């Protein structure tokens, strides 16, 4: 075993009784065009004269698999419970490439039976039957980046697709997949409550098994940060959230996380594992990972820029940064995730995932209870409605 891996198994600052479930995240970093609000690691693809994207598919997948092989010693003997192929716009990759990717992963990592495999897809990046081919390649769940069904709103946020393409994408997804997700954003430039209501109605008419709805935020280093569009004020945005919660509940969707709504057993296993402070190996440009060992928790980031990532990964050096999470940071890191969940967490889960005793958070929990931000009994801690509304304040109570 390499010296670096032996080091990870030495005694350390925490003691985990067992390792959590392991997920795999694969990042595919290209898009047709960079959206003005987006600060994800996404890069505009080169287009051919015919307007088709020209991705270095094979070379990139070679690098991703080299990255995976370098990572295997960190997860020896562990099974993968879910895979998420995110971006960027993974649906720009051909079904044959996704088939190869999943085959190469299966050949190297044991997957749990029934392993959830999600792929992010954008409307307007596919011709008919492309989703069917992703399904045939082994994808079990499609997440469609619709954002809005309103042509004006789509233009205002610089999307490349229109509402007809959004509808076509959702219609094909529901024909092919038992479970799929629609991503929407709200508080869009110039959006009114009526316009949001129309967007919600359009989405809910498809009876999606899963819906994610994010408040549009102005992120630093984006075009919108320097050229901000006119956005709804805080009062209107708060009314919008009330409308979202009310309309989704009326159609049988449960808000199980701040921005995620699902019916029945259609909650996203992969994201739940993040929120429950499970482990994930991240491969691909800029991918993040969190991996537990008996006495430490390691965070890793891969090289961000696609060309540099490919060169580094092929040279055996895919990791650009890694650090062990300090013991006193663990409560806050746990809460950044677990307090996003409606059902909160049990004190047993806190101890299992961080290796710390429940007494490590007793003082902060008391303060959170006194301020009406959580309810807590001997076993479970749950954020209240007020806790959801003031989530960052609540999480900040657990800072060291
Ligand atoms: C990084 S994108 C990847 C999916 C796909 N490329 C797309 O854009 O549809 C994942 C989701 O993050 C959300 N998102 C991205 N930037 C955001 C922002 N500035 N504010 C709120 N949500 C954002 C969008 O809803 C998007 O569907
Ligand atoms: S398509 Fe998605 S990932 Fe790509 S730039 Fe737009 S928001 Fe970002």
Short mmCIF file of C-alpha atoms and ligand atoms in Angstrom, two decimals:
data_model
loop_
_atom_site.label_atom_id
_atom_site.label_comp_id
_atom_site.label_asym_id
_atom_site.label_seq_id
_atom_site.Cartn_x
_atom_site.Cartn_y
_atom_site.Cartn_z
CA UNK A 1 0.00 0.00 0.00
CA UNK A 2 1.28 3.48 -0.84
CA UNK A 3 2.70 5.49 2.07
CA UNK A 4 0.00 8.18 1.64
CA UNK A 5 -2.76 5.58 2.08
CA UNK A 6 -1.07 3.96 5.09
CA UNK A 7 -0.94 7.41 6.70
CA UNK A 8 -4.72 7.77 6.32
CA UNK A 9 -5.25 4.64 8.43
CA UNK A 10 -3.08 5.78 11.36
CA UNK A 11 -4.60 6.85 14.69
CA UNK A 12 -6.08 10.36 14.49
CA UNK A 13 -8.30 12.92 16.12
CA UNK A 14 -11.64 11.05 15.86
CA UNK A 15 -12.86 7.49 16.10
CA UNK A 16 -15.59 6.22 13.76
CA UNK A 17 -17.30 2.97 14.76
CA UNK A 18 -18.16 2.21 11.10
CA UNK A 19 -17.78 3.93 7.74
CA UNK A 20 -20.87 5.60 6.19
CA UNK A 21 -22.39 4.65 2.80
CA UNK A 22 -20.27 5.62 -0.19
CA UNK A 23 -21.52 7.49 -3.29
CA UNK A 24 -19.69 8.39 -6.48
CA UNK A 25 -19.89 11.81 -8.19
CA UNK A 26 -18.63 12.20 -11.78
CA UNK A 27 -18.21 15.73 -13.17
CA UNK A 28 -18.59 16.42 -16.90
CA UNK A 29 -17.64 20.11 -17.26
CA UNK A 30 -18.94 21.37 -20.63
CA UNK A 31 -22.05 23.34 -21.64
CA UNK A 32 -23.31 24.78 -24.93
CA UNK A 33 -23.03 28.26 -23.41
CA UNK A 34 -22.13 29.61 -19.96
CA UNK A 35 -25.25 30.91 -18.17
CA UNK A 36 -24.79 34.42 -16.67
CA UNK A 37 -25.72 33.34 -13.12
CA UNK A 38 -23.69 30.11 -12.96
CA UNK A 39 -20.55 29.68 -10.87
CA UNK A 40 -20.31 25.92 -11.28
CA UNK A 41 -17.25 24.43 -12.95
CA UNK A 42 -18.73 24.60 -16.44
CA UNK A 43 -17.00 25.65 -19.64
CA UNK A 44 -18.34 26.57 -23.05
CA UNK A 45 -17.87 23.72 -25.52
CA UNK A 46 -16.28 24.32 -28.90
CA UNK A 47 -18.92 24.23 -31.62
CA UNK A 48 -18.48 22.80 -35.13
CA UNK A 49 -19.50 24.77 -38.25
CA UNK A 50 -22.86 22.91 -38.04
CA UNK A 51 -23.36 24.18 -34.46
CA UNK A 52 -22.74 20.77 -32.82
CA UNK A 53 -20.62 20.58 -29.67
CA UNK A 54 -17.21 19.02 -30.16
CA UNK A 55 -16.14 17.48 -26.87
CA UNK A 56 -12.95 15.49 -26.32
CA UNK A 57 -15.17 12.67 -25.04
CA UNK A 58 -12.76 9.77 -25.27
CA UNK A 59 -9.75 11.68 -23.90
CA UNK A 60 -11.81 13.10 -21.04
CA UNK A 61 -13.20 9.69 -20.08
CA UNK A 62 -9.67 8.24 -20.19
CA UNK A 63 -8.70 10.91 -17.63
CA UNK A 64 -11.77 10.28 -15.45
CA UNK A 65 -11.02 6.56 -15.34
CA UNK A 66 -7.34 7.24 -14.58
CA UNK A 67 -8.59 9.48 -11.74
CA UNK A 68 -10.86 6.67 -10.50
CA UNK A 69 -7.99 4.17 -10.56
CA UNK A 70 -5.80 6.53 -8.52
CA UNK A 71 -8.64 6.85 -6.00
CA UNK A 72 -9.39 3.14 -5.56
CA UNK A 73 -6.94 2.59 -2.65
CA UNK A 74 -8.96 5.17 -0.68
CA UNK A 75 -12.15 3.11 -0.93
CA UNK A 76 -10.91 -0.49 -1.04
CA UNK A 77 -13.58 -3.02 -0.12
CA UNK A 78 -16.45 -0.51 -0.12
CA UNK A 79 -19.57 -0.72 -2.29
CA UNK A 80 -21.06 2.25 -4.12
CA UNK A 81 -24.68 3.07 -3.23
CA UNK A 82 -25.34 5.80 -5.81
CA UNK A 83 -23.72 7.51 -8.78
CA UNK A 84 -24.44 11.09 -9.88
CA UNK A 85 -23.18 12.26 -13.28
CA UNK A 86 -23.35 16.05 -12.98
CA UNK A 87 -22.07 19.13 -14.71
CA UNK A 88 -21.87 21.14 -16.70
CA UNK A 89 -24.24 19.46 -19.10
CA UNK A 90 -23.67 15.70 -19.04
CA UNK A 91 -26.38 15.17 -21.68
CA UNK A 92 -23.95 16.70 -24.21
CA UNK A 93 -22.00 13.45 -23.91
CA UNK A 94 -23.17 10.75 -26.31
CA UNK A 95 -25.07 7.74 -24.94
CA UNK A 96 -22.15 5.58 -26.14
CA UNK A 97 -19.79 7.63 -23.96
CA UNK A 98 -22.07 7.30 -20.90
CA UNK A 99 -22.31 3.56 -21.59
CA UNK A 100 -18.52 3.32 -21.64
CA UNK A 101 -18.21 5.44 -18.47
CA UNK A 102 -20.65 3.26 -16.51
CA UNK A 103 -19.05 0.06 -17.84
CA UNK A 104 -15.59 1.28 -16.81
CA UNK A 105 -16.88 2.21 -13.34
CA UNK A 106 -18.59 -1.18 -12.87
CA UNK A 107 -15.37 -2.96 -13.85
CA UNK A 108 -13.52 -1.19 -11.01
CA UNK A 109 -16.01 -0.60 -8.20
CA UNK A 110 -18.68 -2.93 -6.80
CA UNK A 111 -22.13 -1.31 -7.02
CA UNK A 112 -24.93 -2.09 -4.55
CA UNK A 113 -27.82 -3.90 -6.20
CA UNK A 114 -30.36 -1.27 -7.27
CA UNK A 115 -27.70 1.48 -7.19
CA UNK A 116 -29.31 4.82 -8.17
CA UNK A 117 -27.58 6.32 -11.22
CA UNK A 118 -28.58 9.94 -11.97
CA UNK A 119 -27.60 11.95 -15.05
CA UNK A 120 -28.15 15.71 -15.42
CA UNK A 121 -29.72 16.65 -18.74
CA UNK A 122 -30.49 20.04 -20.30
CA UNK A 123 -33.40 20.66 -22.64
CA UNK A 124 -32.23 21.42 -26.16
CA UNK A 125 -29.16 19.18 -25.94
CA UNK A 126 -30.73 16.10 -27.34
CA UNK A 127 -32.49 14.66 -30.27
CA UNK A 128 -35.40 12.22 -29.88
CA UNK A 129 -34.59 8.93 -28.16
CA UNK A 130 -31.37 10.21 -26.57
CA UNK A 131 -32.87 9.77 -23.09
CA UNK A 132 -33.91 6.22 -24.01
CA UNK A 133 -30.30 5.51 -24.94
CA UNK A 134 -29.04 6.92 -21.60
CA UNK A 135 -31.51 4.61 -19.87
CA UNK A 136 -30.24 1.66 -21.89
CA UNK A 137 -26.69 2.59 -20.80
CA UNK A 138 -27.75 2.09 -17.15
CA UNK A 139 -28.93 5.55 -16.03
CA UNK A 140 -31.89 5.06 -13.64
CA UNK A 141 -32.82 8.68 -12.91
CA UNK A 142 -32.77 11.80 -15.05
CA UNK A 143 -32.49 15.32 -13.60
CA UNK A 144 -33.68 17.89 -16.12
CA UNK A 145 -32.46 21.49 -15.84
CA UNK A 146 -35.67 23.25 -16.90
CA UNK A 147 -35.31 26.39 -14.68
CA UNK A 148 -38.56 27.88 -16.07
CA UNK A 149 -41.29 27.08 -18.58
CA UNK A 150 -41.63 30.79 -19.48
CA UNK A 151 -39.87 31.94 -22.66
CA UNK A 152 -39.27 35.48 -21.38
CA UNK A 153 -37.82 34.24 -18.09
CA UNK A 154 -35.59 31.74 -19.92
CA UNK A 155 -34.25 34.55 -22.09
CA UNK A 156 -33.70 36.81 -19.06
CA UNK A 157 -31.48 34.17 -17.43
CA UNK A 158 -29.62 33.44 -20.66
CA UNK A 159 -30.71 29.84 -21.17
CA UNK A 160 -30.12 28.28 -24.58
CA UNK A 161 -33.46 26.42 -24.60
CA UNK A 162 -37.04 27.64 -24.88
CA UNK A 163 -40.17 26.39 -23.11
CA UNK A 164 -41.17 24.07 -25.99
CA UNK A 165 -37.81 22.29 -25.65
CA UNK A 166 -38.27 22.13 -21.87
CA UNK A 167 -41.67 20.47 -22.32
CA UNK A 168 -40.30 18.05 -24.92
CA UNK A 169 -37.50 17.05 -22.52
CA UNK A 170 -39.87 16.42 -19.61
CA UNK A 171 -42.25 14.48 -21.83
CA UNK A 172 -39.52 12.20 -23.10
CA UNK A 173 -38.09 11.74 -19.59
CA UNK A 174 -41.43 10.63 -18.11
CA UNK A 175 -41.94 8.12 -20.94
CA UNK A 176 -38.57 6.50 -20.28
CA UNK A 177 -37.74 6.88 -16.58
CA UNK A 178 -39.71 5.67 -13.52
CA UNK A 179 -38.10 8.44 -11.54
CA UNK A 180 -36.94 11.85 -12.72
CA UNK A 181 -36.38 15.34 -11.38
CA UNK A 182 -37.26 18.79 -12.68
CA UNK A 183 -34.91 21.62 -11.61
CA UNK A 184 -36.57 25.03 -11.39
CA UNK A 185 -35.37 28.39 -10.12
CA UNK A 186 -37.54 31.15 -8.66
CA UNK A 187 -37.12 34.88 -7.90
CA UNK A 188 -36.08 35.29 -11.54
CA UNK A 189 -35.52 38.74 -13.11
CA UNK A 190 -38.85 40.58 -13.24
CA UNK A 191 -40.80 37.50 -12.03
CA UNK A 192 -44.21 38.13 -10.43
CA UNK A 193 -46.13 35.84 -8.09
CA UNK A 194 -48.53 35.05 -10.96
CA UNK A 195 -45.66 34.14 -13.25
CA UNK A 196 -44.24 31.81 -10.62
CA UNK A 197 -47.67 30.26 -10.14
CA UNK A 198 -47.83 29.58 -13.89
CA UNK A 199 -44.34 28.01 -13.81
CA UNK A 200 -45.28 25.80 -10.87
CA UNK A 201 -48.52 24.76 -12.56
CA UNK A 202 -46.61 23.83 -15.70
CA UNK A 203 -44.14 21.71 -13.71
CA UNK A 204 -46.73 20.10 -11.42
CA UNK A 205 -48.96 19.16 -14.38
CA UNK A 206 -46.34 16.53 -15.24
CA UNK A 207 -46.68 15.04 -11.73
CA UNK A 208 -42.89 14.87 -11.38
CA UNK A 209 -41.73 12.28 -8.82
CA UNK A 210 -39.12 14.86 -7.71
CA UNK A 211 -38.82 18.64 -7.95
CA UNK A 212 -35.88 20.87 -6.92
CA UNK A 213 -36.57 24.59 -6.68
CA UNK A 214 -33.71 27.00 -5.99
CA UNK A 215 -33.81 30.70 -5.20
CA UNK A 216 -31.76 32.38 -7.97
CA UNK A 217 -28.70 33.81 -6.23
CA UNK A 218 -26.14 36.29 -7.55
CA UNK A 219 -22.83 34.48 -7.24
CA UNK A 220 -19.47 36.29 -7.24
CA UNK A 221 -17.46 35.86 -10.45
CA UNK A 222 -20.52 35.54 -12.67
CA UNK A 223 -21.81 37.93 -15.34
CA UNK A 224 -24.86 38.71 -13.17
CA UNK A 225 -22.59 39.74 -10.27
CA UNK A 226 -21.28 42.64 -12.34
CA UNK A 227 -24.46 43.19 -14.40
CA UNK A 228 -27.25 42.44 -11.90
CA UNK A 229 -30.73 42.11 -13.42
CA UNK A 230 -33.80 43.54 -11.58
CA UNK A 231 -34.73 40.84 -9.07
CA UNK A 232 -37.76 40.41 -6.77
CA UNK A 233 -37.17 41.94 -3.31
CA UNK A 234 -36.89 39.81 -0.15
CA UNK A 235 -40.59 40.16 0.76
CA UNK A 236 -41.73 39.01 -2.66
CA UNK A 237 -39.17 36.17 -2.66
CA UNK A 238 -40.47 35.05 0.72
CA UNK A 239 -44.08 35.08 -0.59
CA UNK A 240 -42.83 33.03 -3.53
CA UNK A 241 -41.38 30.41 -1.23
CA UNK A 242 -44.70 30.24 0.68
CA UNK A 243 -46.49 29.68 -2.63
CA UNK A 244 -44.02 26.92 -3.60
CA UNK A 245 -44.46 25.11 -0.28
CA UNK A 246 -48.25 25.36 -0.47
CA UNK A 247 -48.64 24.30 -4.14
CA UNK A 248 -46.21 21.38 -3.93
CA UNK A 249 -47.88 20.04 -0.77
CA UNK A 250 -51.31 20.31 -2.44
CA UNK A 251 -50.13 17.98 -5.21
CA UNK A 252 -48.66 15.36 -2.87
CA UNK A 253 -44.99 16.36 -2.98
CA UNK A 254 -43.19 16.38 0.37
CA UNK A 255 -40.57 19.00 1.14
CA UNK A 256 -37.87 16.71 2.53
CA UNK A 257 -35.00 19.20 2.18
CA UNK A 258 -34.87 23.01 1.95
CA UNK A 259 -35.05 22.98 -1.88
CA UNK A 260 -36.12 19.38 -2.64
CA UNK A 261 -39.61 17.94 -2.94
CA UNK A 262 -40.52 14.32 -3.64
CA UNK A 263 -43.44 11.94 -3.63
CA UNK A 264 -43.37 8.41 -2.16
CA UNK A 265 -39.96 6.78 -2.31
CA UNK A 266 -38.61 9.13 -5.00
CA UNK A 267 -36.27 11.08 -2.73
CA UNK A 268 -32.83 11.37 -4.30
CA UNK A 269 -30.68 8.76 -2.59
CA UNK A 270 -27.45 10.42 -3.70
CA UNK A 271 -28.28 13.87 -2.33
CA UNK A 272 -29.70 12.34 0.86
CA UNK A 273 -26.35 10.69 1.41
CA UNK A 274 -24.65 14.12 1.16
CA UNK A 275 -27.13 15.64 3.59
CA UNK A 276 -26.74 12.73 6.02
CA UNK A 277 -22.98 13.37 5.98
CA UNK A 278 -22.27 10.18 4.04
CA UNK A 279 -19.12 9.68 1.97
CA UNK A 280 -18.57 10.47 -1.68
CA UNK A 281 -15.70 10.02 -4.04
CA UNK A 282 -15.59 12.82 -6.64
CA UNK A 283 -13.96 12.19 -10.00
CA UNK A 284 -13.68 14.56 -12.97
CA UNK A 285 -12.59 18.20 -13.33
CA UNK A 286 -13.06 20.19 -10.11
CA UNK A 287 -14.92 17.31 -8.39
CA UNK A 288 -15.07 17.41 -4.60
CA UNK A 289 -14.92 14.34 -2.38
CA UNK A 290 -15.41 13.51 1.29
CA UNK A 291 -14.03 10.20 2.51
CA UNK A 292 -14.04 8.73 6.01
CA UNK A 293 -11.38 6.53 7.58
CA UNK A 294 -11.49 5.00 11.07
CA UNK A 295 -9.68 8.02 12.58
CA UNK A 296 -10.13 10.94 10.19
CA UNK A 297 -12.31 12.53 7.50
CA UNK A 298 -10.59 13.65 4.32
CA UNK A 299 -11.77 16.27 1.82
CA UNK A 300 -10.36 16.32 -1.71
CA UNK A 301 -10.69 18.54 -4.80
CA UNK A 302 -9.56 17.61 -8.31
CA UNK A 303 -7.92 20.06 -10.78
CA UNK A 304 -10.61 22.44 -11.99
CA UNK A 305 -9.77 23.51 -15.53
CA UNK A 306 -10.62 20.65 -17.94
CA UNK A 307 -7.37 20.64 -19.99
CA UNK A 308 -5.18 20.87 -16.88
CA UNK A 309 -7.29 18.17 -15.18
CA UNK A 310 -6.88 15.80 -18.12
CA UNK A 311 -3.11 16.28 -18.22
CA UNK A 312 -2.76 15.91 -14.43
CA UNK A 313 -5.05 12.89 -14.15
CA UNK A 314 -3.21 11.08 -16.95
CA UNK A 315 0.03 11.81 -15.07
CA UNK A 316 -1.35 10.26 -11.86
CA UNK A 317 -1.93 13.61 -10.08
CA UNK A 318 -5.68 14.31 -10.35
CA UNK A 319 -5.92 15.76 -6.81
CA UNK A 320 -5.26 19.51 -6.61
CA UNK A 321 -6.03 19.93 -2.90
CA UNK A 322 -6.80 17.75 0.07
CA UNK A 323 -7.09 18.24 3.79
CA UNK A 324 -8.22 16.41 6.88
CA UNK A 325 -11.31 18.03 8.47
CA UNK A 326 -10.27 19.41 11.86
CA UNK A 327 -12.09 17.82 14.82
CA UNK A 328 -13.53 21.16 15.95
CA UNK A 329 -14.98 21.85 12.46
CA UNK A 330 -16.92 18.58 12.32
CA UNK A 331 -20.09 19.74 14.15
CA UNK A 332 -20.51 22.73 11.76
CA UNK A 333 -19.77 20.64 8.66
CA UNK A 334 -22.30 18.04 9.81
CA UNK A 335 -24.95 20.74 10.45
CA UNK A 336 -24.36 22.43 7.07
CA UNK A 337 -25.82 19.25 5.64
CA UNK A 338 -28.09 17.59 8.20
CA UNK A 339 -30.06 20.72 9.16
CA UNK A 340 -31.17 21.05 5.52
CA UNK A 341 -33.30 17.95 6.05
CA UNK A 342 -36.88 18.26 7.26
CA UNK A 343 -36.43 15.10 9.36
CA UNK A 344 -33.17 16.45 10.80
CA UNK A 345 -30.89 13.83 12.35
CA UNK A 346 -30.53 11.54 15.33
CA UNK A 347 -27.81 12.06 17.93
CA UNK A 348 -26.68 8.53 17.09
CA UNK A 349 -26.21 9.58 13.43
CA UNK A 350 -24.23 12.61 14.58
CA UNK A 351 -21.86 10.40 16.58
CA UNK A 352 -21.64 7.70 13.91
CA UNK A 353 -20.74 10.19 11.16
CA UNK A 354 -18.41 12.54 13.05
CA UNK A 355 -16.92 10.19 15.66
CA UNK A 356 -17.77 12.84 18.31
CA UNK A 357 -19.95 12.38 21.40
CA UNK A 358 -23.37 14.09 21.46
CA UNK A 359 -22.03 16.22 24.32
CA UNK A 360 -19.89 18.07 21.72
CA UNK A 361 -23.04 19.88 20.48
CA UNK A 362 -25.10 20.05 23.69
CA UNK A 363 -24.49 23.79 24.30
CA UNK A 364 -25.25 24.82 20.71
CA UNK A 365 -28.37 22.66 20.65
CA UNK A 366 -29.67 24.31 23.79
CA UNK A 367 -29.22 27.74 22.22
CA UNK A 368 -30.95 26.61 19.01
CA UNK A 369 -33.88 25.23 21.02
CA UNK A 370 -34.15 28.38 23.12
CA UNK A 371 -34.41 30.43 19.89
CA UNK A 372 -37.11 28.14 18.47
CA UNK A 373 -34.88 27.02 15.59
CA UNK A 374 -34.96 23.27 16.35
CA UNK A 375 -37.00 20.78 18.32
CA UNK A 376 -35.03 18.07 20.10
CA UNK A 377 -35.80 15.04 22.22
CA UNK A 378 -33.44 12.40 23.63
CA UNK A 379 -32.97 10.90 20.16
CA UNK A 380 -33.78 13.30 17.29
CA UNK A 381 -33.11 16.93 16.36
CA UNK A 382 -35.31 18.60 13.75
CA UNK A 383 -35.23 22.11 12.32
CA UNK A 384 -38.49 24.01 12.89
CA UNK A 385 -40.16 26.11 10.16
CA UNK A 386 -38.33 29.10 11.71
CA UNK A 387 -35.09 27.11 11.63
CA UNK A 388 -35.56 26.57 7.85
CA UNK A 389 -36.20 30.31 7.39
CA UNK A 390 -33.04 31.26 9.34
CA UNK A 391 -30.92 28.29 8.33
CA UNK A 392 -27.55 30.07 8.15
CA UNK A 393 -28.06 31.57 11.63
CA UNK A 394 -28.98 28.14 12.93
CA UNK A 395 -25.95 26.47 11.34
CA UNK A 396 -23.64 29.23 12.61
CA UNK A 397 -24.46 28.21 16.20
CA UNK A 398 -22.31 25.11 15.60
CA UNK A 399 -19.18 26.97 14.50
CA UNK A 400 -16.15 26.26 16.72
C1 LIG B 1 -25.04 23.39 -12.04
S1 LIG B 1 -26.60 23.08 -12.63
C2 LIG B 1 -26.32 21.67 -13.59
C3 LIG B 1 -27.55 21.27 -14.41
C4 LIG B 1 -27.65 21.84 -15.79
N1 LIG B 1 -26.41 22.22 -16.35
C5 LIG B 1 -28.58 23.02 -15.83
O1 LIG B 1 -28.12 24.14 -15.75
O2 LIG B 1 -29.76 22.80 -15.98
C6 LIG B 1 -27.57 22.47 -11.29
C7 LIG B 1 -28.68 23.37 -10.86
O3 LIG B 1 -28.20 24.40 -10.04
C8 LIG B 1 -29.10 25.48 -10.06
N2 LIG B 1 -28.33 26.72 -10.11
C9 LIG B 1 -27.21 27.00 -10.79
N3 LIG B 1 -26.79 28.26 -10.54
C10 LIG B 1 -27.67 28.81 -9.67
C11 LIG B 1 -27.80 30.08 -9.02
N4 LIG B 1 -26.94 31.07 -9.25
N5 LIG B 1 -28.83 30.26 -8.17
C12 LIG B 1 -29.71 29.26 -7.94
N6 LIG B 1 -29.65 28.06 -8.51
C13 LIG B 1 -28.65 27.82 -9.37
C14 LIG B 1 -29.97 25.32 -11.30
O4 LIG B 1 -31.30 25.09 -10.96
C15 LIG B 1 -29.39 24.08 -11.97
O5 LIG B 1 -30.38 23.27 -12.52
S1 LIG B 2 -26.16 24.92 -18.33
FE1 LIG B 2 -26.08 24.57 -16.08
S2 LIG B 2 -23.96 24.14 -15.59
FE2 LIG B 2 -24.02 24.99 -17.68
S3 LIG B 2 -23.60 27.14 -17.41
FE3 LIG B 2 -25.82 26.90 -17.38
S4 LIG B 2 -26.37 26.60 -15.19
FE4 LIG B 2 -24.16 26.32 -15.37
#
